Every structure is written in C-alpha cells, then in structure tokens.
GROMACS .gro file of C-alpha atoms in nm:
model
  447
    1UNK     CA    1   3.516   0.244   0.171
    2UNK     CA    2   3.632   0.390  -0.167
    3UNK     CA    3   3.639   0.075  -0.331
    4UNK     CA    4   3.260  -0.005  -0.304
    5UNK     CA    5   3.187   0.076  -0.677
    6UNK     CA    6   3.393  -0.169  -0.805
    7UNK     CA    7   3.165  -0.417  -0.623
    8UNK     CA    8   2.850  -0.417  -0.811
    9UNK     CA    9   2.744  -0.486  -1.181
   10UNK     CA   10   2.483  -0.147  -1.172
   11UNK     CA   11   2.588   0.224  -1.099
   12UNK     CA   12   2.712   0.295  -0.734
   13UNK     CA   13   2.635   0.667  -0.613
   14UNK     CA   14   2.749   0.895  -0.344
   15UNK     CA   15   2.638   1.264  -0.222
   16UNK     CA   16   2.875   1.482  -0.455
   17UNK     CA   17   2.806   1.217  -0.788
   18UNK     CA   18   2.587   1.348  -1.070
   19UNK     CA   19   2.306   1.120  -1.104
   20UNK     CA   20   2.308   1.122  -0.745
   21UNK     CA   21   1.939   1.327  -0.672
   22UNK     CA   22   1.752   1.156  -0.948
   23UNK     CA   23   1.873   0.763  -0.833
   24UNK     CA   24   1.731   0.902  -0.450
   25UNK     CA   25   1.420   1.054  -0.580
   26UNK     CA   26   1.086   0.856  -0.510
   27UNK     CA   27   0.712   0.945  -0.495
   28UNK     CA   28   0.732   1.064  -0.150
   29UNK     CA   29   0.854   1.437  -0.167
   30UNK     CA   30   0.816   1.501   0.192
   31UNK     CA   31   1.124   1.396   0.277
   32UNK     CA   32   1.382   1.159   0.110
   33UNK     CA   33   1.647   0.939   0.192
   34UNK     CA   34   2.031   1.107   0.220
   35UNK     CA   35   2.239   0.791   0.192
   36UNK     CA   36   2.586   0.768   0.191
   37UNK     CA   37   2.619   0.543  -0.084
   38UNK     CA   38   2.345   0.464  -0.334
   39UNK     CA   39   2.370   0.126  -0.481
   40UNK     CA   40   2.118   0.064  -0.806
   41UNK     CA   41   2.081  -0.238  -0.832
   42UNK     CA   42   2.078  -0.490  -1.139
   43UNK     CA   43   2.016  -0.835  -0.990
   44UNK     CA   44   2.024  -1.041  -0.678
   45UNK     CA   45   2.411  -1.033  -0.649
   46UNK     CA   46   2.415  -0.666  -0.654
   47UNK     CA   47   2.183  -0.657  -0.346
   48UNK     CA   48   2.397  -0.914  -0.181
   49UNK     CA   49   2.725  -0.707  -0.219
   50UNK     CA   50   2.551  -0.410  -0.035
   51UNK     CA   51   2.390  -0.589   0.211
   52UNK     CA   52   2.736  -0.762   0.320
   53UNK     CA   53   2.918  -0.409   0.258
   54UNK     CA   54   2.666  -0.288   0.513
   55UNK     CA   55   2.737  -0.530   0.756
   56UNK     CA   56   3.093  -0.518   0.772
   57UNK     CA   57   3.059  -0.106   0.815
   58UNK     CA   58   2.792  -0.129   1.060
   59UNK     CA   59   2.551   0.094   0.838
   60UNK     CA   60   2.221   0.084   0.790
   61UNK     CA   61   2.053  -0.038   0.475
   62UNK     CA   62   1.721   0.113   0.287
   63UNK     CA   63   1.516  -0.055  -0.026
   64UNK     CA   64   1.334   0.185  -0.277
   65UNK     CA   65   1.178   0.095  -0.594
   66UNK     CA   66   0.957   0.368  -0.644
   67UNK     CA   67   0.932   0.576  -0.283
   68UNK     CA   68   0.534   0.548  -0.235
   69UNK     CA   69   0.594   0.366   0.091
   70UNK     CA   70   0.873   0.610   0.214
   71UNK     CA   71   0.775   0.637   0.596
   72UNK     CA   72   1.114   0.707   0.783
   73UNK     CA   73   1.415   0.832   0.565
   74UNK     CA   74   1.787   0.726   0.643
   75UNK     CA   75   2.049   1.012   0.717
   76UNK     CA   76   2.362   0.840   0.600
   77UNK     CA   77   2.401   0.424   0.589
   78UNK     CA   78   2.306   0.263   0.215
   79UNK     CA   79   2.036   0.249   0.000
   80UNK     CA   80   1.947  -0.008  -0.228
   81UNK     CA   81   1.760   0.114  -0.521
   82UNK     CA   82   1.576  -0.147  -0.740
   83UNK     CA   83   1.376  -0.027  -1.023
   84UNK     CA   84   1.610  -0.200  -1.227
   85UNK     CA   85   1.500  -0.507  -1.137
   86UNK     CA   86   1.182  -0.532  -1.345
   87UNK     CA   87   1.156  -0.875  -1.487
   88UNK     CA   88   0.821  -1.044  -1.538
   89UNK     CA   89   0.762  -1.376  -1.586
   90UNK     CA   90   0.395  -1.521  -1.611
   91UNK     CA   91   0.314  -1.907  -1.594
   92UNK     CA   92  -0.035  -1.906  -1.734
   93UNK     CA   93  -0.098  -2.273  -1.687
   94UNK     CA   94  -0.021  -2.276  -1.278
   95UNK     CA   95  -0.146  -1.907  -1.301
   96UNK     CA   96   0.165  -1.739  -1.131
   97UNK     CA   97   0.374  -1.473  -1.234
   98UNK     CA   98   0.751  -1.421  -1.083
   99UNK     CA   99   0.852  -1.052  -0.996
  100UNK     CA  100   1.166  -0.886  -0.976
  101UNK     CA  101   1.226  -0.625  -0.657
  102UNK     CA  102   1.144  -0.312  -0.934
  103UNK     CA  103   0.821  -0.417  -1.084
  104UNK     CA  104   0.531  -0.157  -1.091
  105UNK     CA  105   0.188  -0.273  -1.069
  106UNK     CA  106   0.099  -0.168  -1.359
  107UNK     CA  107   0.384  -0.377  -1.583
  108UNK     CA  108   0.258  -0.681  -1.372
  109UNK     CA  109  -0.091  -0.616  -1.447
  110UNK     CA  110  -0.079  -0.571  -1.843
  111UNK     CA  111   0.165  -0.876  -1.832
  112UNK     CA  112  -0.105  -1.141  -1.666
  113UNK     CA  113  -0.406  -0.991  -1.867
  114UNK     CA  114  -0.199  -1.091  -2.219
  115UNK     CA  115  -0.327  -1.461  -2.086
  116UNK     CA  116  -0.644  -1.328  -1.903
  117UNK     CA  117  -0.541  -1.301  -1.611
  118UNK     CA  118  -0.503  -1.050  -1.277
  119UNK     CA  119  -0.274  -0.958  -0.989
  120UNK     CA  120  -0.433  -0.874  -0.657
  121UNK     CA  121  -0.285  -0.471  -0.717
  122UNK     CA  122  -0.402  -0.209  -0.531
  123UNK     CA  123  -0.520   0.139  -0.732
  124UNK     CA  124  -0.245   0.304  -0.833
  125UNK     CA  125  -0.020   0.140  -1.140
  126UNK     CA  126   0.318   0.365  -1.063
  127UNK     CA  127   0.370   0.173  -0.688
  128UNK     CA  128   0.618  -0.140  -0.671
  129UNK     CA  129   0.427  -0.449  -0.616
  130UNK     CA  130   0.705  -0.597  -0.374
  131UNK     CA  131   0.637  -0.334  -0.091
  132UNK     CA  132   0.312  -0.334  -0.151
  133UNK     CA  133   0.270  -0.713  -0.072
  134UNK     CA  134   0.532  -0.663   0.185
  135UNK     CA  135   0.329  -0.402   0.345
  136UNK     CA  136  -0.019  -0.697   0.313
  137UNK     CA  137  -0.144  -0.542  -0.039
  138UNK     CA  138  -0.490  -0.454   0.018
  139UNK     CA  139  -0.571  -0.449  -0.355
  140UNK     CA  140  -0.933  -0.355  -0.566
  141UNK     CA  141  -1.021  -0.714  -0.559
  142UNK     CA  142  -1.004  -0.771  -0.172
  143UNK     CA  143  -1.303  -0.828  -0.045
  144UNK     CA  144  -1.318  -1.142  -0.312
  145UNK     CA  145  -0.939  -1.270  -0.316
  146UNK     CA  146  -0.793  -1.116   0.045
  147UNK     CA  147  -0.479  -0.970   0.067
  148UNK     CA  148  -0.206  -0.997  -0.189
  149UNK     CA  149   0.036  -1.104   0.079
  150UNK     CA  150  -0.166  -1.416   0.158
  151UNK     CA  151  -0.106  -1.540  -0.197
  152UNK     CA  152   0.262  -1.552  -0.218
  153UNK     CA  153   0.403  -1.924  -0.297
  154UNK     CA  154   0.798  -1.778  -0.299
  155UNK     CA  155   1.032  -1.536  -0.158
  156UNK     CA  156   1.367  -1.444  -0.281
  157UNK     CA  157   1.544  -1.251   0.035
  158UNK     CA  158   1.875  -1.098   0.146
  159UNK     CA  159   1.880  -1.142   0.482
  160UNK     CA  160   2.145  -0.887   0.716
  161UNK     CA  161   2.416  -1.185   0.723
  162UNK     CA  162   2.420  -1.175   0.355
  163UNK     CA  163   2.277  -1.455   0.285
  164UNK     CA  164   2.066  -1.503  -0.033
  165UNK     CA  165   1.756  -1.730   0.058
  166UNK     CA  166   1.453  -1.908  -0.074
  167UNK     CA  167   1.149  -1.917   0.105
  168UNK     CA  168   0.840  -2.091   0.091
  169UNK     CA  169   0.521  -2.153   0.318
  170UNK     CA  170   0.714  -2.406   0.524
  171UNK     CA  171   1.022  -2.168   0.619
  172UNK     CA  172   1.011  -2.002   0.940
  173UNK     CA  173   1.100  -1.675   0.801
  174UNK     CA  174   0.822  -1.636   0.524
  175UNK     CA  175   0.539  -1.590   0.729
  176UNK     CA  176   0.711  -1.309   0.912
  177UNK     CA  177   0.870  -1.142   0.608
  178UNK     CA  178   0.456  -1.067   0.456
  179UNK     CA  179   0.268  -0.798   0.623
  180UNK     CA  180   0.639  -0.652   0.782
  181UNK     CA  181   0.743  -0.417   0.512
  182UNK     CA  182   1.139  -0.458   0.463
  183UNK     CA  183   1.221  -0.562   0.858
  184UNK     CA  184   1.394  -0.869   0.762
  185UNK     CA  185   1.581  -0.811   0.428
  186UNK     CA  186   1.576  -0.698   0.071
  187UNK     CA  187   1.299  -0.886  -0.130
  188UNK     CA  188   1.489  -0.922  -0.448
  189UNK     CA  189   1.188  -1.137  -0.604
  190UNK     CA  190   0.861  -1.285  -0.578
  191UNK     CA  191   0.645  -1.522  -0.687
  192UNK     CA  192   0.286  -1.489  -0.662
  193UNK     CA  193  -0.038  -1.580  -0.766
  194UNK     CA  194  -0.261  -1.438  -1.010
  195UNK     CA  195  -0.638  -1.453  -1.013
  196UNK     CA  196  -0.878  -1.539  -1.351
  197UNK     CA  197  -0.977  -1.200  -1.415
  198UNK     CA  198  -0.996  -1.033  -1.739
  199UNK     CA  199  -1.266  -0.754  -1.692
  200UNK     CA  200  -1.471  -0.593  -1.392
  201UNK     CA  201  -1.724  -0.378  -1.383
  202UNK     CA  202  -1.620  -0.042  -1.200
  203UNK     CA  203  -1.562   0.332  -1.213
  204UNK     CA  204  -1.671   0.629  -0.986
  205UNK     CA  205  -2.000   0.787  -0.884
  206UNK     CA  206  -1.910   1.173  -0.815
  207UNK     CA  207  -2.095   1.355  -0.579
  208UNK     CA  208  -2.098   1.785  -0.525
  209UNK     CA  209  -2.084   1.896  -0.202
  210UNK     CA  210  -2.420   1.914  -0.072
  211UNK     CA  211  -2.461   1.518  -0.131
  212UNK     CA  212  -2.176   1.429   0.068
  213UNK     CA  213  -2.289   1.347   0.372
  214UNK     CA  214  -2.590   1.136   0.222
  215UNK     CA  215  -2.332   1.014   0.011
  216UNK     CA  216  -2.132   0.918   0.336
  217UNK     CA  217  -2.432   0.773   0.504
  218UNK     CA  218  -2.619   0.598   0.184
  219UNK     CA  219  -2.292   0.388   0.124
  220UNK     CA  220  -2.234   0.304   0.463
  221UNK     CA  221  -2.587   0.155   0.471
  222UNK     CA  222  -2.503  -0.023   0.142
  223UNK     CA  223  -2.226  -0.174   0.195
  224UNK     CA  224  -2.390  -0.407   0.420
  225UNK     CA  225  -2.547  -0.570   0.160
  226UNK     CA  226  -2.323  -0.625  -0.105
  227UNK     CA  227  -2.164  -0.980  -0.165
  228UNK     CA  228  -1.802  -1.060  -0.138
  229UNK     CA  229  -1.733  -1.002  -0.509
  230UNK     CA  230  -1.785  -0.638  -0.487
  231UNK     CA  231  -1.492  -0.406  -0.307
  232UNK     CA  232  -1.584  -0.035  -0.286
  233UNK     CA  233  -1.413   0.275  -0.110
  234UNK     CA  234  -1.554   0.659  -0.076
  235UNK     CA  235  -1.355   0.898  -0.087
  236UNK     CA  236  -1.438   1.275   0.056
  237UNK     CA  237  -1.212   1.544  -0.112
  238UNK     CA  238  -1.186   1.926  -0.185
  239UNK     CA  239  -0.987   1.918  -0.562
  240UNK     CA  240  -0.727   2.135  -0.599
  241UNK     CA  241  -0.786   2.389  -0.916
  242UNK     CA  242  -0.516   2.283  -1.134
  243UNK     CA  243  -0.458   2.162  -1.476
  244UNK     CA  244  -0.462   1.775  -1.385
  245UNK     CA  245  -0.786   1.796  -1.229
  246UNK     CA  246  -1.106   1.774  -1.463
  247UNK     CA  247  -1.256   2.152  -1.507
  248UNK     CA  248  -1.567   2.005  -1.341
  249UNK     CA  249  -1.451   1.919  -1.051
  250UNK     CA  250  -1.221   2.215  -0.993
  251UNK     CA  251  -1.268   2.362  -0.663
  252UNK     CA  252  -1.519   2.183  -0.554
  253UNK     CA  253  -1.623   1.968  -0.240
  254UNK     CA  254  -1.718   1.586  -0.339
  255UNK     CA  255  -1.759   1.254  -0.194
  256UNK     CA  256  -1.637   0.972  -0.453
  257UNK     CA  257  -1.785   0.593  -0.466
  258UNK     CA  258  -1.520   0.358  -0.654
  259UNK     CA  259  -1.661  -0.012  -0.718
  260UNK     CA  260  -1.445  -0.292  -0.826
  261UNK     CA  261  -1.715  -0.552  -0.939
  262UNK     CA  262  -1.604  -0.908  -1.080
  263UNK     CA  263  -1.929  -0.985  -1.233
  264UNK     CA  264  -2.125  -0.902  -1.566
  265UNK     CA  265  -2.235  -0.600  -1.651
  266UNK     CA  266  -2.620  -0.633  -1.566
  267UNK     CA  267  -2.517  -0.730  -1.228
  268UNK     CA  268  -2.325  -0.463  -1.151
  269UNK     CA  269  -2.626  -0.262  -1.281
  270UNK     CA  270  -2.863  -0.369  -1.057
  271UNK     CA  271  -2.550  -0.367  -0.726
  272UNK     CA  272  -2.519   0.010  -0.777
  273UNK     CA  273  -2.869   0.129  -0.821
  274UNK     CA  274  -2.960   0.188  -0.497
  275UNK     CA  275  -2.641   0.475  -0.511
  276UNK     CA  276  -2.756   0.646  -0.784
  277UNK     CA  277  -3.037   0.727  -0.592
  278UNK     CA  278  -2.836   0.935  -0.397
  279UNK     CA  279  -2.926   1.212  -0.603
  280UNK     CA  280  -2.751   1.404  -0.952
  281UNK     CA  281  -2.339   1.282  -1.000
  282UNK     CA  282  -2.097   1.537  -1.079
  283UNK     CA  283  -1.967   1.259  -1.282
  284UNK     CA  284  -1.996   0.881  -1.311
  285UNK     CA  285  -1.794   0.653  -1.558
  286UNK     CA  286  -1.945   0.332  -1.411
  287UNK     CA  287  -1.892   0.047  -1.725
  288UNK     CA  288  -1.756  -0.326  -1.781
  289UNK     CA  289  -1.368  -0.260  -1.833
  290UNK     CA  290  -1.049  -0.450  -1.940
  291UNK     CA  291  -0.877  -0.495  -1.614
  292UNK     CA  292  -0.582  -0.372  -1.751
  293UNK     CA  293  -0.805  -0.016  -1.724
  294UNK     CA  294  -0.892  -0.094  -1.367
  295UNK     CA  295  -0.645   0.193  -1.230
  296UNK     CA  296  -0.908   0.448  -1.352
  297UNK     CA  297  -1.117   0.342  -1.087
  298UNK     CA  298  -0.956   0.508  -0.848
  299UNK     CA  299  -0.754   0.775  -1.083
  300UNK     CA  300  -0.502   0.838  -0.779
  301UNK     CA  301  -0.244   1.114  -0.865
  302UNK     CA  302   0.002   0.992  -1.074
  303UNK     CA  303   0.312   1.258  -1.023
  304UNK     CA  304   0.506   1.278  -0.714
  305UNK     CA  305   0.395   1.476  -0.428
  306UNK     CA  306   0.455   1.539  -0.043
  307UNK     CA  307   0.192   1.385   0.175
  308UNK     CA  308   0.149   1.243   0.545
  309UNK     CA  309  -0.145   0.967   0.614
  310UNK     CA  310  -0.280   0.792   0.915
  311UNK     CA  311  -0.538   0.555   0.939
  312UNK     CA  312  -0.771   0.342   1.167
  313UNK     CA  313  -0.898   0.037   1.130
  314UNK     CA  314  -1.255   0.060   1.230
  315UNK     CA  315  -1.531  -0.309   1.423
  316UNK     CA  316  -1.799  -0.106   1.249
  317UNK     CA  317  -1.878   0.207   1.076
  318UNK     CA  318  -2.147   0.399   1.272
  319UNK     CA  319  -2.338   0.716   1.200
  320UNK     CA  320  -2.189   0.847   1.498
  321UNK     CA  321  -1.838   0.779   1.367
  322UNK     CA  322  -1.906   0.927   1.033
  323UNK     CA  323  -2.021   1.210   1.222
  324UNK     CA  324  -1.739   1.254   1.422
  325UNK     CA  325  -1.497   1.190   1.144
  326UNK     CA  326  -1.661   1.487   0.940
  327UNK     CA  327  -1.667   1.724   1.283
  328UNK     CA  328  -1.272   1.750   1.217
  329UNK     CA  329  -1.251   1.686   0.849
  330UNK     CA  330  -1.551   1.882   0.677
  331UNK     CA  331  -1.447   2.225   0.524
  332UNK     CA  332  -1.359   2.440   0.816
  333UNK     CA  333  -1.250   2.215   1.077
  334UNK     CA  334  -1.000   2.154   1.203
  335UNK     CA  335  -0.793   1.882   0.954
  336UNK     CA  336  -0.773   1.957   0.602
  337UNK     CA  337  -0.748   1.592   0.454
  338UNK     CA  338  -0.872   1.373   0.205
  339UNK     CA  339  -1.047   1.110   0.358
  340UNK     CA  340  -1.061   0.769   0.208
  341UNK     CA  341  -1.297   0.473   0.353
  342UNK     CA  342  -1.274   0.130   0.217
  343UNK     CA  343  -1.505  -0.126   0.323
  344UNK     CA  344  -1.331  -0.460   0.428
  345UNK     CA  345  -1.441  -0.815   0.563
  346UNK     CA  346  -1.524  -1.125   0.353
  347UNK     CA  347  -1.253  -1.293   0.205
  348UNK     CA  348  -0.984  -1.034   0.448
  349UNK     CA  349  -1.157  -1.203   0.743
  350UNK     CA  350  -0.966  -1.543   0.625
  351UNK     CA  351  -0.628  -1.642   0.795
  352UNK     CA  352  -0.324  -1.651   0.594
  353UNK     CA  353   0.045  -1.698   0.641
  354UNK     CA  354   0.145  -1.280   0.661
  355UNK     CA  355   0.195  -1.156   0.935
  356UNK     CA  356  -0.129  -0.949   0.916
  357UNK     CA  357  -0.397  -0.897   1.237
  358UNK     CA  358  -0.704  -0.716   1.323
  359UNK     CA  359  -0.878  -0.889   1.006
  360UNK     CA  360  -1.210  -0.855   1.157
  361UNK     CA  361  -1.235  -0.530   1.067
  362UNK     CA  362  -1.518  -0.402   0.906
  363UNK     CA  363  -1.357  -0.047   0.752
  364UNK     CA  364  -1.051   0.102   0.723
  365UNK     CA  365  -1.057   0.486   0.725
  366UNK     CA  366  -0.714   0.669   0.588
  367UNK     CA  367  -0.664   1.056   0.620
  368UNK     CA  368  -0.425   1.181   0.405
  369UNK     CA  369  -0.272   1.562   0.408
  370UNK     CA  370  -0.027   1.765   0.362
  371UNK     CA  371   0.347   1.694   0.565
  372UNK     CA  372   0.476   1.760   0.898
  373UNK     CA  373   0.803   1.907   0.963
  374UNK     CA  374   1.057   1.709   0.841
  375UNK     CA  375   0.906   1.329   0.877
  376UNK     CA  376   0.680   1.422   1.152
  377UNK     CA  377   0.320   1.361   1.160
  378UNK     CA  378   0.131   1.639   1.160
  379UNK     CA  379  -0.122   1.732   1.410
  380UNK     CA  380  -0.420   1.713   1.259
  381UNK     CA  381  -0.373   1.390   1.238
  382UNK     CA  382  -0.365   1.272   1.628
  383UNK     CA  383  -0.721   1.455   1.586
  384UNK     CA  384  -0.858   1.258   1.357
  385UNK     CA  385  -0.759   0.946   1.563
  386UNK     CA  386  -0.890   1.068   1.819
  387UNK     CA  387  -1.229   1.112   1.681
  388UNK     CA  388  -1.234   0.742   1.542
  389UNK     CA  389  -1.094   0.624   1.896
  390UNK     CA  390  -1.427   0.427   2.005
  391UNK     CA  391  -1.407   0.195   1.697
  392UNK     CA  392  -1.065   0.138   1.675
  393UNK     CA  393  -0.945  -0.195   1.667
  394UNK     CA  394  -0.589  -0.081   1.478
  395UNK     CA  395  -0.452   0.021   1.188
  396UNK     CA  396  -0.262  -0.068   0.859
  397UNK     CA  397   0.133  -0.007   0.874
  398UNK     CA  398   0.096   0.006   0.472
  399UNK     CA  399  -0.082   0.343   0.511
  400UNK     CA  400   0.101   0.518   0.737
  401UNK     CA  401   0.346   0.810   0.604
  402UNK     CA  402   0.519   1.080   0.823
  403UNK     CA  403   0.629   0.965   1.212
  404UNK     CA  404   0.954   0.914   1.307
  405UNK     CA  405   1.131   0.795   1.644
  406UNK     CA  406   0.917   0.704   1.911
  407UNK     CA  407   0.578   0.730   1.731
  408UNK     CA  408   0.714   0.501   1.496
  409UNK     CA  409   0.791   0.253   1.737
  410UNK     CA  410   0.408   0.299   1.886
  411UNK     CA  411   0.232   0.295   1.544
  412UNK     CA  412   0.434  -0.049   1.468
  413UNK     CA  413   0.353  -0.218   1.780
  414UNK     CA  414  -0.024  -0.093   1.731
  415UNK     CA  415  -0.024  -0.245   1.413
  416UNK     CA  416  -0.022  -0.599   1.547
  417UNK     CA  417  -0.123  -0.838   1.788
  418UNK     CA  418   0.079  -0.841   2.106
  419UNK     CA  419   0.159  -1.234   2.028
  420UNK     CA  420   0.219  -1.118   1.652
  421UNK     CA  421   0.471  -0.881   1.808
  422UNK     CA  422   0.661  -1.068   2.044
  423UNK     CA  423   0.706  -1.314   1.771
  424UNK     CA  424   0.825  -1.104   1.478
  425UNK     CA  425   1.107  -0.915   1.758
  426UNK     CA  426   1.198  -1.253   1.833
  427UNK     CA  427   1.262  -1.329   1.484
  428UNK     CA  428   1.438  -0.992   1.446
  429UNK     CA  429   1.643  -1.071   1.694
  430UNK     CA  430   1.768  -1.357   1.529
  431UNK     CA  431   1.787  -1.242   1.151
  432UNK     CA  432   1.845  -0.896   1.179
  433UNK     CA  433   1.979  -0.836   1.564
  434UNK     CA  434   2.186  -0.529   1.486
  435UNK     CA  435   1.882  -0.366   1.332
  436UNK     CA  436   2.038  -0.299   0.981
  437UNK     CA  437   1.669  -0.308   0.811
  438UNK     CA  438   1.526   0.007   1.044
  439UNK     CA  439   1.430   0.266   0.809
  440UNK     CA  440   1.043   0.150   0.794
  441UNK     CA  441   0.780   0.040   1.043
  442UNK     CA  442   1.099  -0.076   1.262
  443UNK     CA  443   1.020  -0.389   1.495
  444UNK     CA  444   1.349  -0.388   1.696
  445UNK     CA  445   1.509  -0.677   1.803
  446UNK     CA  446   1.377  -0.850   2.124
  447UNK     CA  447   1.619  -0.808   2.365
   0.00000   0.00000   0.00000
C-alpha cells in the first residue's frame, strides 16, 4: 500500500507525515479521526482513486470538509478530506448555484447575493454546505423554503464500487442519499437551488436571567401566531467569561430570541412587538440586513471546540415540557447545557424527495454540552431525553454529536420511519453492502 500517493493529483498523508494533524483537524475537538491514510482531495478523480483504493483493501472510508458534523471518528481505514474542493458556480437566470464537496456556507452565500440571491444555509458560515444538506439542512429560512435537502436538482456521488455517478430526482439512489449524511458515498458536488432573497429582517433579543423563563414561555405562546415567513429559535445559555464573549454578557444567565424575517422592515416591527414586551433586553440588534450578514443572527462560535449534542423532536411545546426541560437544565441541575429551541412546521411539514421523517413536528429542542469520554455521549444527556420523553416524536441525525457503537445504531434507526428504514438498509445493502461508508449515523446493510 506504499504506492497510494502516486495515485492522486492532491497531497496523500499518513500518521508519521508532517502536515499530517492539521489535514485531520476539523471543528469537532472532541475527538478526531486517526486514519491511516489521508487523501486531500482536488477533484472528483481524486475521490474516485480512494474510494476504489478502499475497496480493494477492505478499509473503511471517511469524508471531512470542515469536521462540524464529526459524530463517530475512524481508527485506521481512509479519509477523504475535501476543502479543496471549493468551486462555486451560480446560474442567476435558473437561480441555481453548483457546489463543490469543500464549500462553506458562507462562500456560497456571498456568491448568490452578488445576483440577489440566497441559499437555504443554516447559522453558522464556517460549516460545509454538502453535509449539511446531506444531513436535511434545516437552514434560517425554513419555516418559508423547507429543508435545503428538498431543493437539490443534482448529485455528483462516489459510490463504494467506485463508480462516479449523476443523480437526479428520477434515480433511485437520490432520494436516499438526502437526509442520510455520507451512508452511500462521497458527495463530490451539488447542485442546488437558491431562493430570491437579498435582505431579511433579523437579529437577537437578549434576555438576563430573571426573564428567562417568561422569555421561554412568552415565545412559546408567540410562535403560534407567526406566519410561515418568519423562522425563530431561543436559545437559553450561561456565557462563558472570556474575551470572545461581549463584556455584557459575561457571566451571565440569558435566554436569546433569533428571528429570520423575509419581509420589510415595518413588518417585522410590528411581528416582534409583542417580545419586547417581555421586559428590558440585555441586548437587541433587531434591523433589515444584507443577507450576506444573516450569520449574525445567530453569532454561533466561530473557533473550534469540543462539544456533544442531542436533541428531540417535539408534536408540541407545552408549559409542562418547558418546565421539565428547565428542571434538568436551569443553573444547578443536573445538565449543564445550552439549550437551543427552534420552532418548525409550515413549509417543513411539505414532502420532499430526502429521506427526511417526523416533519410534523412542531419544535425541535437541541442540548448541547461539553464531551463524553472519548465519543461517548455524556450522561446528562439521556436526562434531558428523558424529560422531553412525552412529546417526542424523534429527532434530527444532523444534530447529534458524541455516541458511538450501539447507541449509534439506536439514535439512527430513531431518526426515521420504520418504512424509511427498511428502505434505506435495503439500498445499503445494495450500494454499499460491505459497509465502507460507516463512520456517521451508520444504517447497516439489510441482511
């Protein structure tokens, strides 16, 4: 196997190579993938020589563009790294933009708004928009558009035989690649669609912590009125005291309302009154924005950290399951996390061609904390699902971080259907029987 470098057009690394620790390194600092061979990929051909190299040694394969997604780590096999693959190309007139396997959300998004246009991104610009879609891209726009992955016309895929293909809505195989994460291949492109918007009206309403259960409670009630073009999460979070963190909000306890509004400014005005009644904001940047500025909606962290997340996708959002998601979460119980709830429904409800169920959900609560040991879960976070157990319907494999072996295989099942299931291990079974593309939300192969 000492000849693999000579196989590929972009740099091939092993364990002892320099350059070896900074081609592995992602986001996700919990853990990381320890590969045997690293293969950067340049283009298309490069992921096909390290898919078949894979094959013919039996070894597994892993994809990583930026390591956000990271949820199980490979010990040895190959991993294909694609940040290198960041072309953009935008069709303004059909309103489409085609992606290489490396783009960040944020390239993608100042590329469409040069012709006034939007992806369907979620909040953070750093994350790679192919695992994001692959994973059913619940974006700041949802609520209006849907998920991303519903709005894919093309796939570009490596599939575990080697073979490059082209997918569209009539293949077999493209319904099942969106909403699986990477069970069927390497995504080494995309084309998608892209929605007419050049500015929103957003921000955050910032709450101290003696408003943050009314805070809780008043947007719950809210959100039941608001129409389809307004998407909205609250977060509940203790901020660390350190230098990245405004000084005002050092220390403290808050609860944060984003809004994502696609409507004029007065509008938006007169949507979010009824929270600023809530009582005095810590802060509150609420204005009409370029959407090229929409990531400071949500102002996620942008250096790489170690984290572990579950979540729950909730048939309604009760005062009795706010108040038993704060029993474990509030300061001094039992689960320090940062608790984000985004309000679903509307355009999500709609069917699509991902592979993506429980869209009747009303909520989606994720709880995100500090790591396990090693890529376990922790804990705290069986507690928290606990709690939410009476309005569970599921939950989102896309936000999920930190389970490995058998949990994983629980969570993934969980995450769909029981048809949806049966039907994605029967198409496992056929593309990918030997289970090359198993470091993720694994569906195994039906036997």
């Amino acid at each position: 196997m000492t000849d693999i470098a000579t196989k590929f057009t972009g740099p091939v690394f092993t364990p002892d190579d320099p350059g070896y620790a900074e081609e592995i390194a992602g986001f996700q600092t919990a853990y990381t993938h320890r590969p045997a061979f690293v293969v950067g990929a340049q283009h298309g051909q490069d992921v096909r020589a390290a898919v078949e190299f894979a094959a013919r040694h039996e070894l597994p394969v892993a994809v990583q563009a930026t390591g956000h997604g990271l949820s199980v780590a490979i010990d040895g096999g190959v991993l294909i790294t694609t940040g290198r693959m960041d072309s953009i190309t935008v069709d303004p007139s059909a309103r489409t933009a085609r992606i290489g396997a490396g783009v960040r959300a944020g390239g993608l998004v100042e590329a469409a708004a040069r012709y006034g246009l939007a992806p369907l991104n979620g909040s953070s610009p750093s994350v790679g928009v192919v695992g994001y879609v692959l994973g059913g891209g619940l974006g700041l726009l949802a609520r209006e558009y849907g998920y991303a992955a519903d709005h894919v016309r093309r796939i570009e895929l490596v599939t575990a035989d080697g073979r490059m293909r082209s997918l569209g809505p009539d293949d077999e195989l493209f319904g099942a690649v969106l909403g699986s994460g990477g069970n069927f291949g390497v995504v080494t492109a995309l084309e998608l669609d892209l929605v007419p918007v050049a500015e929103i009206y957003g921000g955050q309403l910032v709450f101290d912590a003696p408003l943050v259960d009314a805070a809780m409670e008043a947007w719950r009630n809210w959100t039941e009125t608001v129409p389809s073009t307004l998407t909205s999460t609250i977060a509940v979070v203790t901020y660390p005291d350190i230098a990245s963190v405004p000084q005002s909000l050092r220390g403290r306890h808050v609860a944060s309302i984003r809004i994502a509004f696609d409507g004029p400014d007065e509008e938006g005005q007169r949507w979010v009154a009824p929270l600023r009644r809530i009582g005095p904001r810590l802060q509150e940047d609420l204005r009409t924005m370029s959407y090229a500025e929409s990531h400071t909606i949500h102002s996620d962290p942008p250096f790489p950290h170690a984290y572990a997340a579950t979540n729950a996708l909730l048939s309604e959002l009760t005062p009795r399951g706010l108040s038993a998601l704060r029993a474990v979460t509030a300061p001094g119980g039992s689960v320090d996390a940062v608790i984000d709830i985004r309000h679903l429904g509307a355009a999500l409800r709609h069917g699509g061609p991902a592979s993506i169920d429980h869209r009747d959900a009303e909520y989606i609560v994720r709880v995100i904390t500090g790591p396990g040991e090693g890529d376990a879960a922790p804990e705290g976070l069986a507690t928290v699902r606990e709690a939410l157990a009476p309005w569970t319907i599921g939950h989102s494999l896309a936000f999920l971080y930190g389970a490995g072996g058998a949990a994983n295989e629980e969570q993934t099942a969980a995450g769909y259907s029981p048809q949806t299931y049966r039907r994605l291990a029967a198409a496992k079974a056929e593309y990918d029987p030997r289970n090359m593309f198993r470091a993720n939300r694994n569906i195994a192969p039906a036997a």
